[in-house]
Amino acid sequence: VKTVGGCELSLKADGGKVTVTDENGNVANVTIADVEQSNGVIHVIDKVLLPKM
């Protein structure tokens, strides 16, 4: 998935668990999915993923 900032994120679903991997190889777990808001949907992850510097 390409972000608004131009970075690439990889998503993987395995046994009901979803992980997000950034360009640096850092992995975050989706802890809360599908939180509907007035302007979109939020998926909460357990780490901060930063763009490649």
mmCIF file of C-alpha atoms in Angstrom:
data_model
loop_
_atom_site.group_PDB
_atom_site.id
_atom_site.type_symbol
_atom_site.label_atom_id
_atom_site.label_comp_id
_atom_site.label_asym_id
_atom_site.label_seq_id
_atom_site.Cartn_x
_atom_site.Cartn_y
_atom_site.Cartn_z
ATOM 1 C CA VAL A 1 0.000 0.000 0.000
ATOM 2 C CA LYS A 2 1.403 3.411 -0.921
ATOM 3 C CA THR A 3 0.947 6.143 1.715
ATOM 4 C CA VAL A 4 0.071 9.785 1.053
ATOM 5 C CA GLY A 5 3.739 10.593 1.775
ATOM 6 C CA GLY A 6 4.902 8.163 -0.906
ATOM 7 C CA CYS A 7 6.144 5.378 1.393
ATOM 8 C CA GLU A 8 5.291 1.702 0.948
ATOM 9 C CA LEU A 9 3.597 -0.369 3.653
ATOM 10 C CA SER A 10 3.064 -4.129 3.428
ATOM 11 C CA LEU A 11 0.055 -5.726 5.092
ATOM 12 C CA LYS A 12 -0.275 -9.382 6.050
ATOM 13 C CA ALA A 13 -3.253 -11.225 7.503
ATOM 14 C CA ASP A 14 -2.640 -14.551 9.228
ATOM 15 C CA GLY A 15 -5.137 -16.317 11.461
ATOM 16 C CA GLY A 16 -7.134 -13.168 12.200
ATOM 17 C CA LYS A 17 -3.992 -11.180 13.049
ATOM 18 C CA VAL A 18 -2.997 -8.290 10.762
ATOM 19 C CA THR A 19 0.538 -6.885 10.652
ATOM 20 C CA VAL A 20 1.901 -3.801 8.915
ATOM 21 C CA THR A 21 5.545 -3.657 7.787
ATOM 22 C CA ASP A 22 7.222 -0.397 6.753
ATOM 23 C CA GLU A 23 10.092 0.198 4.294
ATOM 24 C CA ASN A 24 12.612 -0.129 7.147
ATOM 25 C CA GLY A 25 11.368 -3.611 8.105
ATOM 26 C CA ASN A 26 9.633 -2.462 11.304
ATOM 27 C CA VAL A 27 6.509 -4.484 12.077
ATOM 28 C CA ALA A 28 3.378 -3.254 13.874
ATOM 29 C CA ASN A 29 0.289 -5.236 14.862
ATOM 30 C CA VAL A 30 -3.232 -3.972 14.268
ATOM 31 C CA THR A 31 -4.734 -3.914 17.769
ATOM 32 C CA ILE A 32 -8.127 -2.326 16.988
ATOM 33 C CA ALA A 33 -9.603 -2.477 13.484
ATOM 34 C CA ASP A 34 -12.419 -0.678 11.678
ATOM 35 C CA VAL A 35 -13.051 2.306 13.970
ATOM 36 C CA GLU A 36 -15.489 4.371 11.899
ATOM 37 C CA GLN A 37 -15.122 8.158 11.944
ATOM 38 C CA SER A 38 -17.010 10.902 10.094
ATOM 39 C CA ASN A 39 -14.283 11.186 7.437
ATOM 40 C CA GLY A 40 -12.938 7.617 7.220
ATOM 41 C CA VAL A 41 -11.923 4.500 9.118
ATOM 42 C CA ILE A 42 -9.090 4.126 11.664
ATOM 43 C CA HIS A 43 -7.033 0.994 12.350
ATOM 44 C CA VAL A 44 -4.980 1.265 15.572
ATOM 45 C CA ILE A 45 -1.438 -0.201 15.560
ATOM 46 C CA ASP A 46 0.907 -0.894 18.480
ATOM 47 C CA LYS A 47 4.019 0.935 17.179
ATOM 48 C CA VAL A 48 4.991 4.147 15.449
ATOM 49 C CA LEU A 49 6.161 3.490 11.881
ATOM 50 C CA LEU A 50 8.459 6.144 10.437
ATOM 51 C CA PRO A 51 9.346 6.820 6.788
ATOM 52 C CA LYS A 52 12.728 5.867 5.370
ATOM 53 C CA MET A 53 15.213 8.702 5.999
#
